[in-house]
PDB file of C-alpha atoms in Angstrom:
ATOM      1  CA  MET I 300     124.961  78.020  97.956  1.00 81.00           C
ATOM      2  CA  PRO I 301     125.976  81.224  99.952  1.00 93.00           C
ATOM      3  CA  SER I 302     125.797  79.893 103.259  1.00 95.00           C
ATOM      4  CA  PHE I 303     127.035  80.860 106.914  1.00 96.00           C
ATOM      5  CA  THR I 304     127.162  79.006 110.097  1.00 96.00           C
ATOM      6  CA  HIS I 305     127.873  81.192 113.479  1.00 96.00           C
ATOM      7  CA  GLN I 306     127.958  80.012 117.048  1.00 96.00           C
ATOM      8  CA  VAL I 307     127.430  82.285 119.950  1.00 95.00           C
ATOM      9  CA  ALA I 308     128.130  81.968 123.595  1.00 95.00           C
ATOM     10  CA  ASN I 309     124.387  81.425 124.783  1.00 95.00           C
ATOM     11  CA  LEU I 310     122.099  80.875 122.096  1.00 96.00           C
ATOM     12  CA  LEU I 311     119.112  80.229 124.934  1.00 96.00           C
ATOM     13  CA  GLN I 312     119.868  83.829 126.383  1.00 94.00           C
ATOM     14  CA  ASP I 313     121.032  85.948 123.468  1.00 92.00           C
ATOM     15  CA  GLY I 314     119.369  84.383 120.413  1.00 95.00           C
ATOM     16  CA  PRO I 315     120.841  83.682 116.867  1.00 96.00           C
ATOM     17  CA  LEU I 316     122.580  86.981 116.969  1.00 96.00           C
ATOM     18  CA  VAL I 317     125.071  87.703 114.216  1.00 96.00           C
ATOM     19  CA  GLU I 318     127.755  90.556 113.544  1.00 96.00           C
ATOM     20  CA  VAL I 319     127.127  92.386 110.158  1.00 97.00           C
ATOM     21  CA  ARG I 320     127.864  95.019 108.452  1.00 98.00           C
ATOM     22  CA  PHE I 321     125.132  97.375 106.661  1.00 98.00           C
ATOM     23  CA  GLY I 322     126.178  99.446 103.409  1.00 98.00           C
ATOM     24  CA  ILE I 323     123.920 101.504 100.657  1.00 98.00           C
ATOM     25  CA  GLY I 324     122.455  99.665  98.094  1.00 97.00           C
ATOM     26  CA  ALA I 325     124.363  98.876  94.822  1.00 96.00           C
ATOM     27  CA  VAL I 326     122.405 100.956  92.158  1.00 94.00           C
ATOM     28  CA  LEU I 327     122.972 104.139  94.589  1.00 96.00           C
ATOM     29  CA  ALA I 328     126.776 103.347  95.156  1.00 96.00           C
ATOM     30  CA  ASP I 329     127.173 103.047  91.159  1.00 95.00           C
ATOM     31  CA  ILE I 330     125.639 106.301  90.758  1.00 93.00           C
ATOM     32  CA  LEU I 331     127.841 107.967  93.554  1.00 94.00           C
ATOM     33  CA  ARG I 332     130.737 106.455  92.280  1.00 95.00           C
ATOM     34  CA  LYS I 333     129.933 107.957  88.692  1.00 93.00           C
ATOM     35  CA  GLN I 334     129.422 111.270  90.042  1.00 90.00           C
ATOM     36  CA  GLY I 335     132.633 111.055  91.835  1.00 93.00           C
ATOM     37  CA  SER I 336     131.072 111.303  95.054  1.00 93.00           C
ATOM     38  CA  ALA I 337     132.121 109.602  98.177  1.00 94.00           C
ATOM     39  CA  ILE I 338     130.725 106.159  99.040  1.00 96.00           C
ATOM     40  CA  PRO I 339     129.907 105.756 102.647  1.00 97.00           C
ATOM     41  CA  GLU I 340     131.952 103.228 103.924  1.00 97.00           C
ATOM     42  CA  PHE I 341     130.154  99.826 105.565  1.00 98.00           C
ATOM     43  CA  VAL I 342     128.714 100.377 109.308  1.00 97.00           C
ATOM     44  CA  ALA I 343     129.526  97.347 111.601  1.00 97.00           C
ATOM     45  CA  GLY I 344     126.440  96.096 113.746  1.00 96.00           C
ATOM     46  CA  HIS I 345     124.427  93.228 115.018  1.00 96.00           C
ATOM     47  CA  ALA I 346     121.692  91.467 113.824  1.00 97.00           C
ATOM     48  CA  LEU I 347     119.379  89.218 115.872  1.00 96.00           C
ATOM     49  CA  ILE I 348     117.275  86.631 113.402  1.00 97.00           C
ATOM     50  CA  ASP I 349     114.037  87.314 114.350  1.00 95.00           C
ATOM     51  CA  THR I 350     111.426  84.974 112.850  1.00 96.00           C
ATOM     52  CA  GLY I 351     108.522  87.262 114.649  1.00 94.00           C
ATOM     53  CA  ALA I 352     109.516  89.937 111.959  1.00 94.00           C
ATOM     54  CA  THR I 353     107.564  90.249 109.080  1.00 95.00           C
ATOM     55  CA  ARG I 354     110.328  92.702 107.299  1.00 96.00           C
ATOM     56  CA  THR I 355     113.890  93.508 108.142  1.00 97.00           C
ATOM     57  CA  VAL I 356     114.579  96.345 110.637  1.00 96.00           C
ATOM     58  CA  VAL I 357     117.456  98.487 110.898  1.00 97.00           C
ATOM     59  CA  ARG I 358     118.429 100.862 113.850  1.00 96.00           C
ATOM     60  CA  GLN I 359     117.669 104.607 112.422  1.00 94.00           C
ATOM     61  CA  ASP I 360     121.518 105.486 113.713  1.00 94.00           C
ATOM     62  CA  ILE I 361     122.725 103.511 111.138  1.00 96.00           C
ATOM     63  CA  LEU I 362     120.881 104.220 108.419  1.00 97.00           C
ATOM     64  CA  GLN I 363     121.924 108.114 109.248  1.00 96.00           C
ATOM     65  CA  GLN I 364     125.211 106.969 109.311  1.00 96.00           C
ATOM     66  CA  LEU I 365     124.915 106.119 105.692  1.00 97.00           C
ATOM     67  CA  HIS I 366     123.667 108.874 104.796  1.00 96.00           C
ATOM     68  CA  LEU I 367     120.792 107.121 103.606  1.00 97.00           C
ATOM     69  CA  ASN I 368     117.426 109.053 102.471  1.00 96.00           C
ATOM     70  CA  PRO I 369     113.935 107.058 102.218  1.00 97.00           C
ATOM     71  CA  VAL I 370     112.410 105.491  99.638  1.00 97.00           C
ATOM     72  CA  GLY I 371     109.056 104.570 101.047  1.00 96.00           C
ATOM     73  CA  VAL I 372     106.821 104.857 104.103  1.00 95.00           C
ATOM     74  CA  THR I 373     105.093 101.691 105.868  1.00 94.00           C
ATOM     75  CA  HIS I 374     103.032 101.345 108.807  1.00 91.00           C
ATOM     76  CA  ILE I 375     104.285  98.812 111.908  1.00 90.00           C
ATOM     77  CA  THR I 376     102.387  97.077 114.679  1.00 89.00           C
ATOM     78  CA  THR I 377     103.844  95.590 117.670  1.00 87.00           C
ATOM     79  CA  ALA I 378     102.751  94.197 120.602  1.00 85.00           C
ATOM     80  CA  SER I 379     102.556  97.813 122.321  1.00 85.00           C
ATOM     81  CA  SER I 380     101.755 100.017 119.170  1.00 86.00           C
ATOM     82  CA  GLN I 381      99.762 100.039 116.008  1.00 86.00           C
ATOM     83  CA  GLY I 382      99.943 101.312 113.004  1.00 85.00           C
ATOM     84  CA  VAL I 383     103.169 103.187 113.514  1.00 89.00           C
ATOM     85  CA  ARG I 384     104.622 105.111 110.349  1.00 91.00           C
ATOM     86  CA  CYS I 385     108.264 104.306 109.609  1.00 93.00           C
ATOM     87  CA  TYR I 386     110.505 105.124 106.674  1.00 96.00           C
ATOM     88  CA  GLU I 387     111.717 102.125 104.082  1.00 97.00           C
ATOM     89  CA  TYR I 388     115.517 102.450 102.761  1.00 97.00           C
ATOM     90  CA  LEU I 389     116.981 100.045 100.523  1.00 98.00           C
ATOM     91  CA  ALA I 390     120.078  98.795 102.264  1.00 98.00           C
ATOM     92  CA  ARG I 391     122.677  96.058 101.737  1.00 98.00           C
ATOM     93  CA  ILE I 392     123.908  93.734 105.046  1.00 98.00           C
ATOM     94  CA  VAL I 393     126.747  91.747 104.719  1.00 97.00           C
ATOM     95  CA  PHE I 394     126.614  88.523 107.062  1.00 96.00           C
ATOM     96  CA  PRO I 395     129.746  86.302 107.712  1.00 95.00           C
ATOM     97  CA  SER I 396     131.501  84.461 104.737  1.00 94.00           C
ATOM     98  CA  ASN I 397     130.532  87.774 102.779  1.00 95.00           C
ATOM     99  CA  VAL I 398     127.186  86.931 102.164  1.00 95.00           C
ATOM    100  CA  VAL I 399     125.364  90.018 100.777  1.00 96.00           C
ATOM    101  CA  ILE I 400     121.675  90.745 100.741  1.00 96.00           C
ATOM    102  CA  GLU I 401     120.374  93.691  99.245  1.00 97.00           C
ATOM    103  CA  THR I 402     116.513  94.596 100.421  1.00 97.00           C
ATOM    104  CA  VAL I 403     114.621  97.338 101.501  1.00 97.00           C
ATOM    105  CA  VAL I 404     114.644  97.822 105.532  1.00 98.00           C
ATOM    106  CA  ILE I 405     112.372  99.538 107.735  1.00 97.00           C
ATOM    107  CA  GLY I 406     114.149 102.025 110.005  1.00 96.00           C
ATOM    108  CA  ALA I 407     113.253 102.135 113.905  1.00 92.00           C
ATOM    109  CA  PRO I 408     114.655 103.138 116.837  1.00 87.00           C
ATOM    110  CA  LEU I 409     115.329  99.794 118.603  1.00 87.00           C
ATOM    111  CA  ARG I 410     115.880 102.029 121.812  1.00 78.00           C
ATOM    112  CA  GLY I 411     118.018 100.102 124.420  1.00 71.00           C
ATOM    113  CA  GLN I 412     118.736  97.155 122.808  1.00 75.00           C
ATOM    114  CA  PRO I 413     122.191  96.104 122.251  1.00 83.00           C
ATOM    115  CA  ILE I 414     121.420  95.204 118.516  1.00 92.00           C
ATOM    116  CA  ASN I 415     120.837  97.292 115.619  1.00 93.00           C
ATOM    117  CA  CYS I 416     118.888  94.978 113.714  1.00 96.00           C
ATOM    118  CA  LEU I 417     116.104  92.592 113.522  1.00 96.00           C
ATOM    119  CA  VAL I 418     116.551  90.448 110.382  1.00 97.00           C
ATOM    120  CA  GLY I 419     113.111  89.136 109.293  1.00 97.00           C
ATOM    121  CA  ARG I 420     111.217  87.119 107.229  1.00 97.00           C
ATOM    122  CA  ASP I 421     111.358  88.975 104.205  1.00 96.00           C
ATOM    123  CA  ILE I 422     115.347  88.021 104.215  1.00 97.00           C
ATOM    124  CA  LEU I 423     114.379  84.315 105.567  1.00 97.00           C
ATOM    125  CA  SER I 424     111.835  83.902 102.759  1.00 97.00           C
ATOM    126  CA  GLN I 425     115.004  83.518 100.460  1.00 94.00           C
ATOM    127  CA  SER I 426     116.632  80.871 102.726  1.00 96.00           C
ATOM    128  CA  VAL I 427     116.980  78.222 105.111  1.00 97.00           C
ATOM    129  CA  LEU I 428     117.449  78.471 108.588  1.00 97.00           C
ATOM    130  CA  VAL I 429     119.071  75.829 110.862  1.00 98.00           C
ATOM    131  CA  TYR I 430     119.055  76.393 114.286  1.00 98.00           C
ATOM    132  CA  VAL I 431     121.031  73.739 116.539  1.00 98.00           C
ATOM    133  CA  GLY I 432     120.506  74.858 120.575  1.00 97.00           C
ATOM    134  CA  TYR I 433     122.366  72.456 122.257  1.00 96.00           C
ATOM    135  CA  THR I 434     125.479  73.571 120.291  1.00 97.00           C
ATOM    136  CA  ASN I 435     124.794  77.395 120.253  1.00 97.00           C
ATOM    137  CA  THR I 436     124.958  77.490 116.883  1.00 98.00           C
ATOM    138  CA  PHE I 437     122.884  78.489 113.638  1.00 97.00           C
ATOM    139  CA  THR I 438     123.012  78.103 109.852  1.00 97.00           C
ATOM    140  CA  LEU I 439     121.269  80.369 107.291  1.00 97.00           C
ATOM    141  CA  SER I 440     122.036  79.267 103.765  1.00 96.00           C
ATOM    142  CA  PHE I 441     120.290  81.533 100.857  1.00 93.00           C
TER     143      PHE I 441
ATOM    144  CA  MET P 213     109.964 105.916 113.305  1.00 43.00           C
ATOM    145  CA  ALA P 214     109.110 108.891 111.175  1.00 48.00           C
ATOM    146  CA  THR P 215     110.283 111.877 113.343  1.00 48.00           C
ATOM    147  CA  THR P 216     110.326 114.251 110.224  1.00 57.00           C
ATOM    148  CA  ASP P 217     107.842 114.681 107.478  1.00 83.00           C
ATOM    149  CA  LEU P 218     110.301 113.865 104.313  1.00 90.00           C
ATOM    150  CA  LEU P 219     107.906 112.409 102.222  1.00 95.00           C
ATOM    151  CA  SER P 220     104.691 114.027 103.214  1.00 95.00           C
ATOM    152  CA  ALA P 221     104.050 115.734  99.747  1.00 96.00           C
ATOM    153  CA  GLU P 222     104.951 112.035  98.211  1.00 97.00           C
ATOM    154  CA  VAL P 223     102.489 110.316 100.492  1.00 96.00           C
ATOM    155  CA  ALA P 224      99.918 112.957  99.639  1.00 96.00           C
ATOM    156  CA  THR P 225     100.267 112.864  95.934  1.00 97.00           C
ATOM    157  CA  PHE P 226     100.043 109.225  96.149  1.00 97.00           C
ATOM    158  CA  GLU P 227      96.798 109.167  98.027  1.00 95.00           C
ATOM    159  CA  SER P 228      95.271 111.521  95.727  1.00 97.00           C
ATOM    160  CA  LEU P 229      96.217 109.099  92.758  1.00 97.00           C
ATOM    161  CA  ARG P 230      95.364 105.823  94.508  1.00 95.00           C
ATOM    162  CA  LYS P 231      91.908 105.278  93.108  1.00 94.00           C
ATOM    163  CA  GLU P 232      92.904 105.733  89.537  1.00 95.00           C
ATOM    164  CA  LEU P 233      95.763 103.675  90.251  1.00 96.00           C
ATOM    165  CA  ILE P 234      93.939 100.695  91.415  1.00 96.00           C
ATOM    166  CA  GLY P 235      91.848 100.966  88.598  1.00 93.00           C
ATOM    167  CA  CYS P 236      94.614 100.438  86.143  1.00 94.00           C
ATOM    168  CA  ALA P 237      97.909  99.543  88.219  1.00 96.00           C
ATOM    169  CA  VAL P 238      96.853  97.608  91.194  1.00 95.00           C
ATOM    170  CA  GLY P 239     100.176  95.211  92.466  1.00 96.00           C
ATOM    171  CA  LYS P 240     102.338  97.387  90.734  1.00 97.00           C
ATOM    172  CA  TYR P 241     104.890  99.853  92.138  1.00 98.00           C
ATOM    173  CA  ALA P 242     104.333 103.607  91.985  1.00 98.00           C
ATOM    174  CA  LEU P 243     107.403 105.744  91.956  1.00 98.00           C
ATOM    175  CA  VAL P 244     106.165 109.252  93.112  1.00 98.00           C
ATOM    176  CA  HIS P 245     108.719 112.442  93.930  1.00 97.00           C
ATOM    177  CA  GLY P 246     106.617 115.863  95.340  1.00 96.00           C
ATOM    178  CA  ASP P 247     103.422 115.998  93.302  1.00 96.00           C
ATOM    179  CA  GLU P 248     104.698 114.077  90.557  1.00 96.00           C
ATOM    180  CA  LEU P 249     103.892 110.429  89.225  1.00 97.00           C
ATOM    181  CA  CYS P 250     107.070 109.618  87.585  1.00 97.00           C
ATOM    182  CA  GLY P 251     106.121 105.967  86.559  1.00 97.00           C
ATOM    183  CA  VAL P 252     104.697 102.692  87.224  1.00 98.00           C
ATOM    184  CA  PHE P 253     106.969  99.858  87.556  1.00 98.00           C
ATOM    185  CA  GLU P 254     106.556  95.754  87.592  1.00 97.00           C
ATOM    186  CA  SER P 255     109.200  95.435  90.914  1.00 96.00           C
ATOM    187  CA  ASN P 256     110.209  97.649  93.671  1.00 96.00           C
ATOM    188  CA  LYS P 257     113.791  97.351  92.574  1.00 94.00           C
ATOM    189  CA  ASP P 258     112.966  98.976  89.189  1.00 96.00           C
ATOM    190  CA  ALA P 259     111.081 101.803  90.672  1.00 98.00           C
ATOM    191  CA  ILE P 260     113.954 102.480  93.202  1.00 97.00           C
ATOM    192  CA  ARG P 261     116.694 102.134  90.450  1.00 96.00           C
ATOM    193  CA  GLN P 262     114.600 104.831  88.504  1.00 97.00           C
ATOM    194  CA  GLY P 263     114.135 107.121  91.307  1.00 97.00           C
ATOM    195  CA  TYR P 264     117.794 106.654  92.225  1.00 96.00           C
ATOM    196  CA  GLU P 265     118.886 107.676  88.647  1.00 95.00           C
ATOM    197  CA  ARG P 266     116.423 110.306  88.357  1.00 96.00           C
ATOM    198  CA  PHE P 267     116.733 112.240  91.768  1.00 95.00           C
ATOM    199  CA  GLY P 268     120.326 110.665  92.960  1.00 93.00           C
ATOM    200  CA  ASN P 269     120.139 110.088  96.845  1.00 93.00           C
ATOM    201  CA  ALA P 270     117.198 112.411  97.692  1.00 94.00           C
ATOM    202  CA  PRO P 271     113.939 111.231  99.306  1.00 96.00           C
ATOM    203  CA  PHE P 272     111.610 109.706  96.899  1.00 97.00           C
ATOM    204  CA  LEU P 273     108.305 107.340  97.323  1.00 98.00           C
ATOM    205  CA  VAL P 274     108.009 103.893  96.073  1.00 98.00           C
ATOM    206  CA  LYS P 275     104.669 102.261  97.131  1.00 97.00           C
ATOM    207  CA  GLN P 276     103.090  99.195  96.032  1.00 96.00           C
ATOM    208  CA  VAL P 277      99.449  99.883  94.488  1.00 97.00           C
ATOM    209  CA  VAL P 278      96.958  97.891  96.939  1.00 95.00           C
ATOM    210  CA  GLU P 279      93.671  98.429  97.753  1.00 93.00           C
ATOM    211  CA  VAL P 280      93.910  97.809 101.174  1.00 90.00           C
ATOM    212  CA  GLU P 281      97.503  98.416 102.974  1.00 88.00           C
ATOM    213  CA  ILE P 282      98.522  95.983 105.917  1.00 85.00           C
ATOM    214  CA  PRO P 283     100.626  97.020 108.524  1.00 85.00           C
ATOM    215  CA  GLN P 284     103.712  94.845 109.129  1.00 89.00           C
ATOM    216  CA  HIS P 285     103.770  92.952 112.397  1.00 87.00           C
ATOM    217  CA  PHE P 286     106.416  92.208 114.915  1.00 88.00           C
ATOM    218  CA  THR P 287     105.679  89.803 117.586  1.00 85.00           C
ATOM    219  CA  SER P 288     108.581  91.525 120.167  1.00 79.00           C
ATOM    220  CA  ASN P 289     108.907  94.313 121.762  1.00 76.00           C
ATOM    221  CA  LEU P 290     112.523  94.999 120.363  1.00 77.00           C
ATOM    222  CA  MET P 291     111.481  97.926 117.954  1.00 79.00           C
ATOM    223  CA  GLY P 292     111.377 100.731 120.440  1.00 76.00           C
ATOM    224  CA  VAL P 293     107.942 102.502 119.320  1.00 76.00           C
TER     225      VAL P 293
END
């Protein structure tokens, strides 16, 4: 069972934040490889596990660095906005211990945030999250 | 946030076919490129795979055929929209 446990300095202050890498989907990587085209390198970033997010979101500039084009469109609603149109992209997220999850993510600005990604309930629906506040650790098992 | 209209043609094509698709393919995933419906698939991943194999790393639309589209909800204000 792929799993990782991560400790942060202050779980109360920062939340369940983890270093990740973002990459293009495996199907696209195969196609680019067969074409002899360069495969974009994985991009490092920080993800916050967010149980209040229906879907996983990746900051738009990360998706641009991966030269990804959209494969879908959806609408999002937040506390301050309703029905905002956003593009969807197929991407891979590599968590610690080389746990790789491929999923359709939503591209969004995530402006002014020190994070590049919100890990939403779409990924969490495949996993077990254990949050241990008094040791500043959390575990995500798939 | 959609700052360009990369998939506007695909969305328009899908919307023009929505009624017909609901009649025969509700719950399945439509693959659309430009003004063409390129197929209907059982899963999102199958449709996306077919899209990449046919069009490479170019924009295409994979959309689930549903009667009512429900927005994705986010309780935080981290989204920046």
